[in-house]
């Protein structure tokens, strides 16, 4: 099937859909986890694996494409999968997370682990296990940086003890691990080639604020790069195919955007920018298991790519260009690029997987099969000017009604160094299905729009970053798109902070606010980061620059913390928080609830049992969405 014929067929689905665009779908359809996700293809292109969820069932399944035969399945009920990929035709790596206690350490911790699954033997092997040469006090045991030359083992960095971050060699066949190269406390990453040779390691010394690279030559480490910085600003993400250079992502001073550079392992020489655009940043690289880089993905509301192989690059570009109203994400491919998996979202697409091979597209699953193409609400890209003249990118998810004096939901994203994308945002789509205009401003400080745009948000929590949200709503009210008496602000993580800040700092603008796993007390947040990482750690330095940025006023943190402005709040507040949230501790919402309750303010608080920061459990996501729906309908309704 040609690309053109595929587009015609894809769009015709919206015409022949059985469900009406105006039919209101049950809340359960939006609140459920994606039915299909994390899809990958085997090196031969003959098999696919993906996560399958339905009601209370959650599996990783492997299918043979030729006859659609089930080859294997793993129950994921008690774990949270975070990554999956094929090693070869027989073996699959699955990275998962569990929330457990660590012996000798207080509290609960989210621990990542990697497993090798043998399809023929139907056997699972955990690659690294706490104890037996692996230090007990660590949570990141799922990172793989290379495959051994014989294909029987993988290389994984881990703490061998409290002072040595070393490189381990873990067998894929049985629980057998040995220390391949001893490290020290400053090492944060390793690079290896495909012949069992360590090439380089990345270090960061928190006491000296020193970011460095060391190459291994003749059995000795030689420093080829160093930079004094309070937190790392350069990312070392891969290797060139000849294994002679590291790949570095860094800001291009001429464009203000992140660009792609190489660093020669022999002497640390850095190239000129190789992949660099004047209006887009390199967001990530496309690599194999040994982190050999084959191309880049650029940031933006819709992804775009640049690949080394010109023929493949032209093909991917033509596919993306043929569907300008959709977001096409290249999610996986065979080593020879003969087969590629795309996830299609946007116009009439609710997260649909297709395999492209030999000039033809084949559908291989949908994240939301119960939603018809005509029931996907349009996501509109635009921008507006903030009060100081800065252009702020903006996404609007539109209900299927006249765009005039609509009830609205302002949804600031988390991060705050993150950004929203054109795609099927399950919460935004739900609100639009109920008649709300959903507003998602990419306030200053957001990622995806260049380093300079990020820097404009430094020290602006609760101030200019919050003004951008305010200005988005006021702009739409002035244009008569939004009813000023029916606006609610809903956010998670930093977005939860912004929701509470909106209620506290601009109480006249909103009629209700919802904070999901949000920060209420910024001073307490920084104290928690200091307790976890230590006073000299780069993570604390990052947050201090992001939030304070050199401000010396003693009351700055108090000034920007919603919890210290309870008396300003006049609208009903809904607080939702995961019991096991490790990113923003639940006490942030607990303390906010107590302060609001003591002040006689209208507030509800819902604890999500065993919930994490990302609403990753289906039951918790549904519980949260139902509570939000009831709360907003009670506060402002639709009509």
XYZ file of C-alpha atoms in Angstrom:
639
model
C 0.000 0.000 0.000
C 1.416 3.395 -0.915
C 1.705 6.174 1.647
C -1.016 8.076 -0.209
C -3.438 5.128 -0.172
C -2.715 4.578 3.521
C -3.659 8.178 4.308
C -6.943 7.834 2.387
C -7.752 4.599 4.208
C -6.798 6.077 7.582
C -8.976 9.150 7.121
C -11.886 7.067 5.810
C -12.074 5.373 9.193
C -13.460 8.615 10.609
C -16.254 8.597 8.015
C -17.302 4.981 8.481
C -16.942 4.922 12.279
C -19.902 3.371 14.039
C -19.876 5.848 16.934
C -21.051 9.414 16.623
C -18.628 12.256 17.311
C -21.237 13.782 19.622
C -21.839 10.629 21.635
C -20.633 11.035 25.219
C -18.344 8.168 26.150
C -18.250 6.718 29.674
C -15.596 8.103 31.977
C -14.066 4.606 32.262
C -12.909 4.749 28.642
C -10.791 7.834 29.340
C -9.570 6.814 32.788
C -8.376 3.348 31.769
C -4.717 2.685 31.039
C -3.865 2.294 27.325
C -4.904 -1.135 26.087
C -1.691 -1.476 24.060
C 1.615 0.273 24.813
C 5.404 -0.142 24.788
C 5.394 -1.913 21.406
C 8.730 -3.192 20.045
C 9.797 -5.369 17.117
C 12.387 -8.168 16.971
C 15.594 -7.828 14.905
C 14.180 -9.997 12.094
C 10.900 -8.113 12.109
C 8.990 -11.354 12.615
C 7.876 -10.790 16.206
C 6.422 -7.949 18.250
C 6.088 -7.497 21.986
C 3.869 -5.047 23.826
C 2.119 -4.359 27.087
C -1.560 -5.322 27.104
C -3.935 -4.012 29.768
C -7.645 -4.679 30.118
C -9.626 -4.047 33.284
C -7.545 -5.671 36.043
C -5.356 -7.697 33.665
C -1.852 -6.516 32.745
C 0.539 -8.558 30.604
C 3.593 -8.315 28.410
C 2.800 -10.397 25.337
C 4.930 -11.587 22.404
C 3.354 -12.419 19.056
C 4.553 -13.878 15.778
C 3.422 -11.448 13.064
C 3.050 -13.972 10.229
C 0.292 -16.001 11.894
C -0.568 -13.770 14.878
C 0.424 -16.638 17.148
C 1.006 -15.951 20.842
C 4.594 -16.894 21.697
C 4.741 -15.856 25.335
C 3.162 -13.745 28.053
C 4.266 -12.374 31.415
C 1.975 -11.258 34.202
C 2.719 -7.632 35.142
C 0.080 -7.364 37.870
C 2.465 -6.658 40.744
C 5.084 -4.610 38.895
C 5.277 -1.484 36.757
C 6.990 -2.008 33.374
C 9.073 0.946 32.219
C 10.926 -0.393 29.157
C 11.130 -3.448 26.903
C 13.318 -4.420 23.946
C 14.539 -7.469 22.033
C 18.114 -8.665 22.424
C 17.683 -11.198 19.633
C 14.920 -13.462 18.330
C 14.938 -15.554 21.502
C 15.494 -13.041 24.290
C 13.635 -10.004 25.528
C 14.714 -7.499 28.187
C 12.012 -6.087 30.445
C 12.759 -3.219 32.840
C 10.289 -2.883 35.701
C 9.795 -0.896 38.894
C 8.571 -2.051 42.277
C 7.814 -0.040 45.393
C 9.512 -1.834 48.269
C 11.388 -1.299 51.470
C 15.181 -1.484 51.503
C 16.739 -3.366 54.379
C 18.511 -0.885 56.653
C 16.853 2.193 55.109
C 13.796 4.112 56.234
C 10.663 4.441 54.158
C 9.657 2.873 50.868
C 11.574 3.162 47.612
C 10.817 2.629 43.933
C 13.379 0.115 42.713
C 14.043 -0.566 39.038
C 15.163 -4.019 37.918
C 15.873 -5.674 34.586
C 14.852 -9.185 33.575
C 15.847 -11.352 30.633
C 13.021 -13.458 29.223
C 13.848 -16.521 27.097
C 10.953 -17.158 24.709
C 11.922 -20.763 23.932
C 12.476 -21.798 27.547
C 9.733 -19.534 28.940
C 12.227 -18.528 31.613
C 12.828 -15.213 33.412
C 16.186 -14.218 34.902
C 16.707 -11.130 37.063
C 19.958 -9.537 35.912
C 21.048 -7.652 39.043
C 19.821 -8.405 42.564
C 20.559 -6.528 45.765
C 23.201 -8.334 47.786
C 25.822 -10.777 46.459
C 28.185 -8.112 45.177
C 25.474 -5.499 44.601
C 25.194 -2.845 47.314
C 21.862 -2.905 49.178
C 21.371 0.858 49.329
C 20.452 1.583 45.699
C 17.325 1.724 43.589
C 18.522 1.888 39.964
C 19.271 -1.667 38.865
C 17.668 -1.645 35.434
C 20.153 0.338 33.331
C 21.878 -1.571 30.506
C 24.732 0.148 28.623
C 25.932 -2.629 26.320
C 25.712 -6.194 25.058
C 28.647 -8.600 25.232
C 30.278 -9.740 21.983
C 28.931 -13.286 22.409
C 25.416 -12.009 23.124
C 25.162 -13.949 26.385
C 25.626 -11.068 28.827
C 24.884 -7.386 29.268
C 26.856 -4.581 30.907
C 25.120 -2.706 33.700
C 26.422 0.037 36.020
C 25.656 -0.393 39.734
C 27.070 0.334 43.172
C 29.311 -2.545 44.223
C 29.566 -0.920 47.650
C 28.914 2.508 49.150
C 31.963 4.071 47.434
C 32.260 2.261 44.110
C 29.899 2.783 41.163
C 31.181 -0.036 38.974
C 30.412 -1.743 35.678
C 28.902 -5.219 36.054
C 28.629 -8.043 33.571
C 25.327 -9.916 34.028
C 24.462 -13.220 32.379
C 21.237 -13.444 30.388
C 20.972 -17.179 31.063
C 21.287 -17.456 34.823
C 21.849 -15.342 37.919
C 25.535 -14.764 37.437
C 27.115 -11.325 37.909
C 30.721 -10.236 38.105
C 32.348 -6.852 38.491
C 33.798 -5.977 35.098
C 35.405 -2.676 36.046
C 35.665 -1.102 39.473
C 34.594 2.527 39.707
C 34.502 5.254 42.335
C 31.886 7.461 43.955
C 32.057 10.151 41.236
C 31.243 7.883 38.268
C 27.724 8.276 36.869
C 27.907 6.405 33.523
C 29.968 4.041 31.340
C 30.354 3.487 27.603
C 31.416 0.177 26.024
C 31.864 -1.046 22.456
C 30.590 -4.263 20.855
C 33.830 -6.148 21.615
C 33.692 -6.120 25.431
C 35.922 -3.063 25.730
C 35.237 -0.158 28.055
C 35.750 3.095 26.189
C 34.898 5.877 28.618
C 33.173 6.878 31.807
C 31.320 10.030 32.884
C 31.981 11.550 36.308
C 30.575 14.329 38.433
C 32.258 15.449 41.656
C 29.700 17.179 43.878
C 32.260 18.752 46.196
C 34.266 20.261 43.348
C 31.287 20.874 41.039
C 33.305 19.132 38.330
C 31.781 17.331 35.343
C 34.363 15.241 33.465
C 34.951 12.477 30.927
C 37.700 9.874 31.192
C 38.730 7.569 28.347
C 40.327 4.189 29.027
C 43.605 3.771 27.168
C 46.083 0.941 27.797
C 44.293 0.061 31.009
C 44.512 3.596 32.448
C 41.940 6.370 32.740
C 42.814 9.646 31.006
C 40.722 12.791 31.432
C 39.688 14.169 28.045
C 37.097 16.713 29.214
C 36.260 18.667 32.352
C 33.905 21.514 33.150
C 33.254 23.415 36.351
C 29.487 23.580 36.772
C 27.069 23.421 39.707
C 25.067 20.804 37.791
C 25.714 19.027 34.473
C 24.536 20.957 31.424
C 25.988 18.661 28.757
C 24.489 15.228 28.098
C 26.648 12.335 26.896
C 24.173 9.998 25.247
C 25.869 7.613 22.842
C 28.680 6.590 20.514
C 29.454 6.917 16.823
C 29.299 3.658 14.801
C 33.112 3.459 14.680
C 33.246 3.747 18.517
C 35.787 6.567 18.261
C 33.590 9.408 19.483
C 31.066 10.108 22.220
C 27.839 11.866 21.314
C 27.208 15.046 23.269
C 24.057 17.172 23.421
C 24.694 20.788 24.369
C 23.366 24.283 23.765
C 24.373 25.867 20.478
C 25.298 29.436 21.428
C 24.315 30.687 17.966
C 20.761 29.316 18.043
C 19.946 28.932 21.729
C 18.826 25.356 21.012
C 20.297 21.991 21.980
C 22.472 20.541 19.208
C 24.323 17.310 18.475
C 28.125 17.189 18.764
C 30.796 14.508 18.806
C 33.711 14.301 21.236
C 36.785 12.373 20.076
C 37.810 9.747 22.618
C 41.459 10.061 21.625
C 41.864 13.648 22.801
C 38.448 15.108 23.732
C 38.172 17.296 20.630
C 34.597 18.493 20.181
C 33.143 18.848 16.684
C 31.078 21.676 15.323
C 27.333 21.195 15.653
C 26.293 18.339 13.370
C 22.526 18.195 13.924
C 21.351 21.696 14.763
C 18.291 23.760 13.873
C 17.597 27.432 14.431
C 14.096 26.773 15.786
C 14.263 23.304 17.349
C 16.316 21.474 19.937
C 17.621 17.936 19.687
C 15.554 16.132 22.295
C 16.962 12.602 22.167
C 18.984 10.186 20.063
C 18.069 6.897 18.382
C 20.436 4.138 19.479
C 20.957 0.393 19.658
C 21.722 -1.546 22.844
C 25.388 -0.481 22.723
C 24.193 3.110 22.404
C 25.453 3.543 18.851
C 23.574 6.559 17.502
C 21.734 6.444 14.165
C 19.795 9.682 14.327
C 18.045 12.258 16.487
C 14.540 13.294 17.429
C 13.807 17.013 17.635
C 11.605 18.583 20.289
C 8.305 20.145 19.335
C 4.556 19.766 19.641
C 4.991 17.060 16.974
C 8.220 15.024 16.734
C 10.547 15.223 13.756
C 13.675 13.241 12.984
C 17.060 13.424 11.312
C 18.782 10.152 10.446
C 22.303 9.419 9.227
C 21.108 7.086 6.481
C 19.804 9.484 3.855
C 17.433 6.991 2.231
C 15.821 6.134 5.560
C 15.744 9.791 6.551
C 13.890 10.721 3.351
C 11.406 7.894 3.858
C 10.609 8.838 7.471
C 10.335 12.512 6.536
C 7.927 11.755 3.669
C 5.727 9.624 5.937
C 5.534 12.391 8.532
C 4.918 15.093 5.927
C 2.063 13.087 4.416
C 0.088 13.447 7.664
C 0.630 17.094 8.698
C -2.268 17.130 11.175
C -1.000 14.128 13.075
C 1.836 13.356 15.414
C 3.854 10.377 14.163
C 6.281 8.982 16.683
C 8.889 6.487 15.502
C 8.806 4.083 18.431
C 10.912 1.133 17.222
C 12.575 -0.399 14.178
C 14.614 -3.391 13.020
C 18.421 -2.935 12.902
C 18.321 -2.647 9.101
C 15.336 -0.243 9.235
C 13.349 -2.471 6.887
C 10.451 -2.390 9.345
C 9.451 0.565 11.513
C 6.730 0.959 14.134
C 4.927 4.296 14.303
C 2.519 5.535 16.969
C 0.019 7.886 15.334
C -1.887 10.488 17.359
C -3.618 13.771 16.618
C -6.392 14.212 14.062
C -8.747 11.188 14.182
C -6.054 9.154 15.961
C -6.169 8.027 19.564
C -2.814 6.265 19.730
C -2.684 3.772 16.868
C 0.292 1.497 16.118
C 1.287 0.749 12.528
C 4.193 -1.159 11.041
C 5.689 0.241 7.856
C 7.502 -2.292 5.657
C 8.049 -2.642 1.905
C 6.026 0.459 1.147
C 3.011 -0.770 3.089
C 1.373 0.053 6.416
C -0.165 -2.601 8.657
C -2.239 -1.864 11.743
C -0.956 -3.747 14.805
C -3.018 -2.302 17.629
C -4.621 0.707 19.225
C -4.144 2.202 22.659
C -7.866 2.955 22.857
C -9.942 0.718 20.611
C -13.276 1.798 22.168
C -12.871 5.379 20.943
C -13.861 6.066 17.338
C -11.674 8.361 15.215
C -14.495 10.933 15.076
C -14.520 11.064 18.885
C -10.955 12.355 19.113
C -11.084 16.062 19.897
C -8.970 18.453 17.867
C -5.743 19.717 19.413
C -4.952 23.184 18.099
C -1.465 24.727 18.100
C -1.142 28.460 18.589
C 0.646 31.073 20.716
C -0.065 34.287 22.592
C 1.915 37.183 24.021
C 2.470 37.381 27.752
C 2.253 40.739 29.520
C 5.973 41.389 28.948
C 5.734 40.556 25.246
C 7.220 37.037 25.406
C 5.554 34.646 22.954
C 4.126 31.630 24.787
C 3.316 28.453 22.790
C -0.166 27.136 23.492
C -2.193 23.979 22.906
C -5.989 24.031 22.951
C -8.109 20.885 23.009
C -11.486 21.797 21.534
C -14.918 20.448 22.433
C -17.326 19.678 19.579
C -19.446 22.771 20.175
C -19.357 26.436 19.215
C -16.177 28.058 20.515
C -17.834 30.874 22.392
C -17.889 31.643 26.141
C -16.958 28.066 26.983
C -16.265 26.623 30.416
C -12.528 26.002 30.542
C -9.889 23.882 32.214
C -6.392 25.348 32.497
C -3.921 22.440 32.605
C -0.310 23.492 33.367
C 2.157 20.659 32.809
C 4.581 19.203 35.339
C 8.350 19.438 35.418
C 8.465 22.363 35.165
C 11.110 21.596 32.512
C 8.725 19.551 30.427
C 6.159 20.388 27.762
C 2.865 19.179 26.309
C 2.631 17.524 22.916
C 0.038 17.011 20.227
C -1.349 13.613 21.085
C -4.101 11.853 22.939
C -3.850 13.453 26.381
C -6.361 11.283 28.223
C -7.348 13.949 30.749
C -7.565 16.784 28.217
C -9.622 14.605 25.879
C -11.971 13.695 28.733
C -12.581 17.345 29.639
C -13.183 18.243 25.982
C -15.685 15.388 25.697
C -17.629 17.033 28.550
C -17.747 20.405 26.814
C -14.691 22.167 28.281
C -12.057 24.097 26.359
C -8.727 22.745 27.611
C -5.894 25.281 27.788
C -2.253 24.102 27.988
C 0.206 27.045 27.963
C 3.888 26.219 27.598
C 4.927 28.824 30.165
C 8.488 30.189 30.298
C 10.743 27.599 31.870
C 9.189 24.826 29.753
C 11.468 22.476 27.860
C 11.164 21.912 24.114
C 11.466 25.526 22.964
C 15.157 26.217 23.424
C 17.559 26.816 26.284
C 16.857 30.544 26.416
C 13.158 29.882 26.949
C 14.019 27.546 29.834
C 16.328 30.122 31.412
C 13.591 32.739 31.356
C 11.840 30.612 33.966
C 14.744 30.519 36.423
C 13.643 31.971 39.751
C 10.121 32.578 38.430
C 8.093 29.964 40.298
C 4.874 31.666 41.365
C 5.856 34.815 39.509
C 6.394 35.207 35.747
C 5.788 31.495 35.145
C 2.456 31.909 36.920
C 1.762 35.174 35.065
C 1.999 33.251 31.778
C -0.823 30.968 32.931
C -2.895 33.925 34.053
C -2.302 35.731 30.766
C -3.365 32.664 28.752
C -6.749 32.589 30.481
C -7.242 36.360 30.245
C -6.336 36.337 26.534
C -8.975 33.689 25.811
C -11.558 35.461 27.962
C -10.906 38.706 26.090
C -11.364 36.845 22.783
C -14.743 35.565 24.055
C -13.695 31.914 23.852
C -13.885 31.400 27.621
C -16.604 32.114 30.157
C -14.817 34.027 32.950
C -17.174 32.524 35.548
C -16.405 28.903 34.667
C -12.658 28.343 34.802
C -10.907 25.628 36.811
C -7.151 25.054 37.043
C -6.004 21.404 37.158
C -2.405 20.237 37.329
C -0.084 17.452 38.469
C 3.385 17.717 40.061
C 4.626 21.239 39.197
C 1.234 21.683 37.554
C -0.284 20.882 40.957
C 1.862 23.623 42.473
C 0.671 25.999 39.738
C -2.950 25.070 40.477
C -2.533 25.917 44.158
C -0.577 29.066 43.271
C -3.421 30.107 40.980
C -5.902 29.698 43.821
C -3.649 31.636 46.215
C -2.208 34.391 43.998
C -5.049 35.060 41.511
C -8.131 33.922 43.455
C -10.425 36.055 41.299
C -9.534 34.164 38.105
C -10.628 30.618 38.955
C -13.713 28.985 40.386
C -11.932 25.788 41.515
C -8.481 24.173 41.637
C -7.219 20.582 41.537
C -3.699 19.620 42.640
C -2.518 16.086 41.821
C 0.709 15.136 43.594
C 1.520 18.817 43.778
C 3.943 20.952 45.778
C 2.366 23.298 48.334
C 5.385 24.249 50.456
C 8.476 25.090 48.362
C 10.701 25.591 51.401
C 9.819 22.104 52.624
C 10.468 20.733 49.143
C 14.028 22.088 49.111
C 14.590 20.791 52.632
C 13.501 17.312 51.534
C 15.867 17.443 48.535
C 18.732 18.472 50.828
C 17.972 15.628 53.236
C 17.869 13.085 50.421
C 20.884 14.167 48.386
C 23.027 16.266 50.727
C 23.898 19.941 50.722
C 26.602 19.674 48.042
C 24.762 17.493 45.509
C 24.092 18.819 42.015
C 20.389 17.896 42.242
C 19.927 20.364 45.097
C 21.942 22.983 43.180
C 19.659 22.519 40.164
C 16.489 23.044 42.206
C 17.962 26.046 43.986
C 18.823 27.712 40.690
C 15.476 26.758 39.159
C 13.451 28.101 42.087
C 15.643 30.773 43.718
C 18.162 31.755 41.008
C 20.309 33.885 43.286
C 17.439 35.560 45.141
C 18.658 36.608 48.567
C 15.349 37.726 50.068
C 14.732 35.719 53.231
C 11.022 35.448 52.576
C 11.241 34.419 48.900
C 10.271 30.772 49.466
C 7.464 31.857 51.767
C 6.297 34.346 49.153
C 5.951 31.713 46.409
C 4.528 28.886 48.562
C 0.728 28.488 48.383
C 0.653 27.016 51.891
C 1.634 30.404 53.355
C -1.213 32.200 51.558
C -4.175 30.187 52.793
C -6.175 33.310 53.657
C -6.133 34.405 50.001
C -7.846 31.231 48.826
C -11.562 31.669 48.176
C -12.372 28.733 45.889
C -12.885 25.005 46.541
C -9.702 22.916 46.383
C -9.324 19.221 45.551
C -6.057 17.571 46.632
C -5.154 14.140 45.228
C -1.926 12.404 46.197
C -0.319 8.991 45.787
C 0.518 7.236 49.050
C 3.900 6.081 47.703
C 4.821 9.187 45.705
C 8.630 9.446 45.838
C 8.929 12.591 43.730
C 6.628 14.831 45.786
C 5.988 13.298 49.239
C 2.351 13.001 50.243
C 2.950 15.227 53.265
C 2.904 18.205 50.873
C -0.806 17.631 50.292
C -1.457 16.448 53.836
C -0.070 19.692 55.284
C -1.938 21.806 52.738
C -5.170 19.999 53.588
C -4.731 20.610 57.320
C -4.015 24.303 56.801
C -7.032 24.757 54.521
C -9.289 22.772 56.816
C -8.180 24.718 59.914
C -8.891 27.977 58.073
C -12.398 26.811 57.197
C -11.703 26.713 53.456
C -13.629 24.304 51.176
C -11.218 21.426 50.542
C -11.303 17.725 49.710
C -8.376 15.317 50.000
C -8.109 11.924 48.326
C -5.264 9.520 49.027
C -4.462 7.031 46.262
C -3.582 3.743 47.929
C -0.085 2.595 46.913
C -0.185 5.342 44.305
C 2.956 6.754 42.696
C 3.722 10.147 41.169
C 2.427 9.323 37.692
C -0.993 7.716 38.282
C 0.444 4.573 36.719
C -1.981 2.182 38.423
C -5.226 1.850 36.478
C -7.428 1.806 39.569
C -5.860 4.977 40.937
C -6.123 6.797 37.625
C -9.816 5.964 37.440
C -10.401 6.972 41.054
C -8.678 10.296 40.467
C -10.582 11.086 37.272
C -13.958 10.299 38.814
C -13.164 12.490 41.821
C -12.044 15.352 39.554
C -15.159 15.031 37.410
C -17.502 15.155 40.405
C -15.570 18.040 41.960
C -15.536 20.235 38.850
C -19.135 19.539 37.935
C -20.138 20.492 41.464
C -18.015 23.644 41.393
C -18.790 25.064 37.944
C -20.681 22.523 35.833
C -20.695 22.935 32.059
C -23.777 24.932 31.125
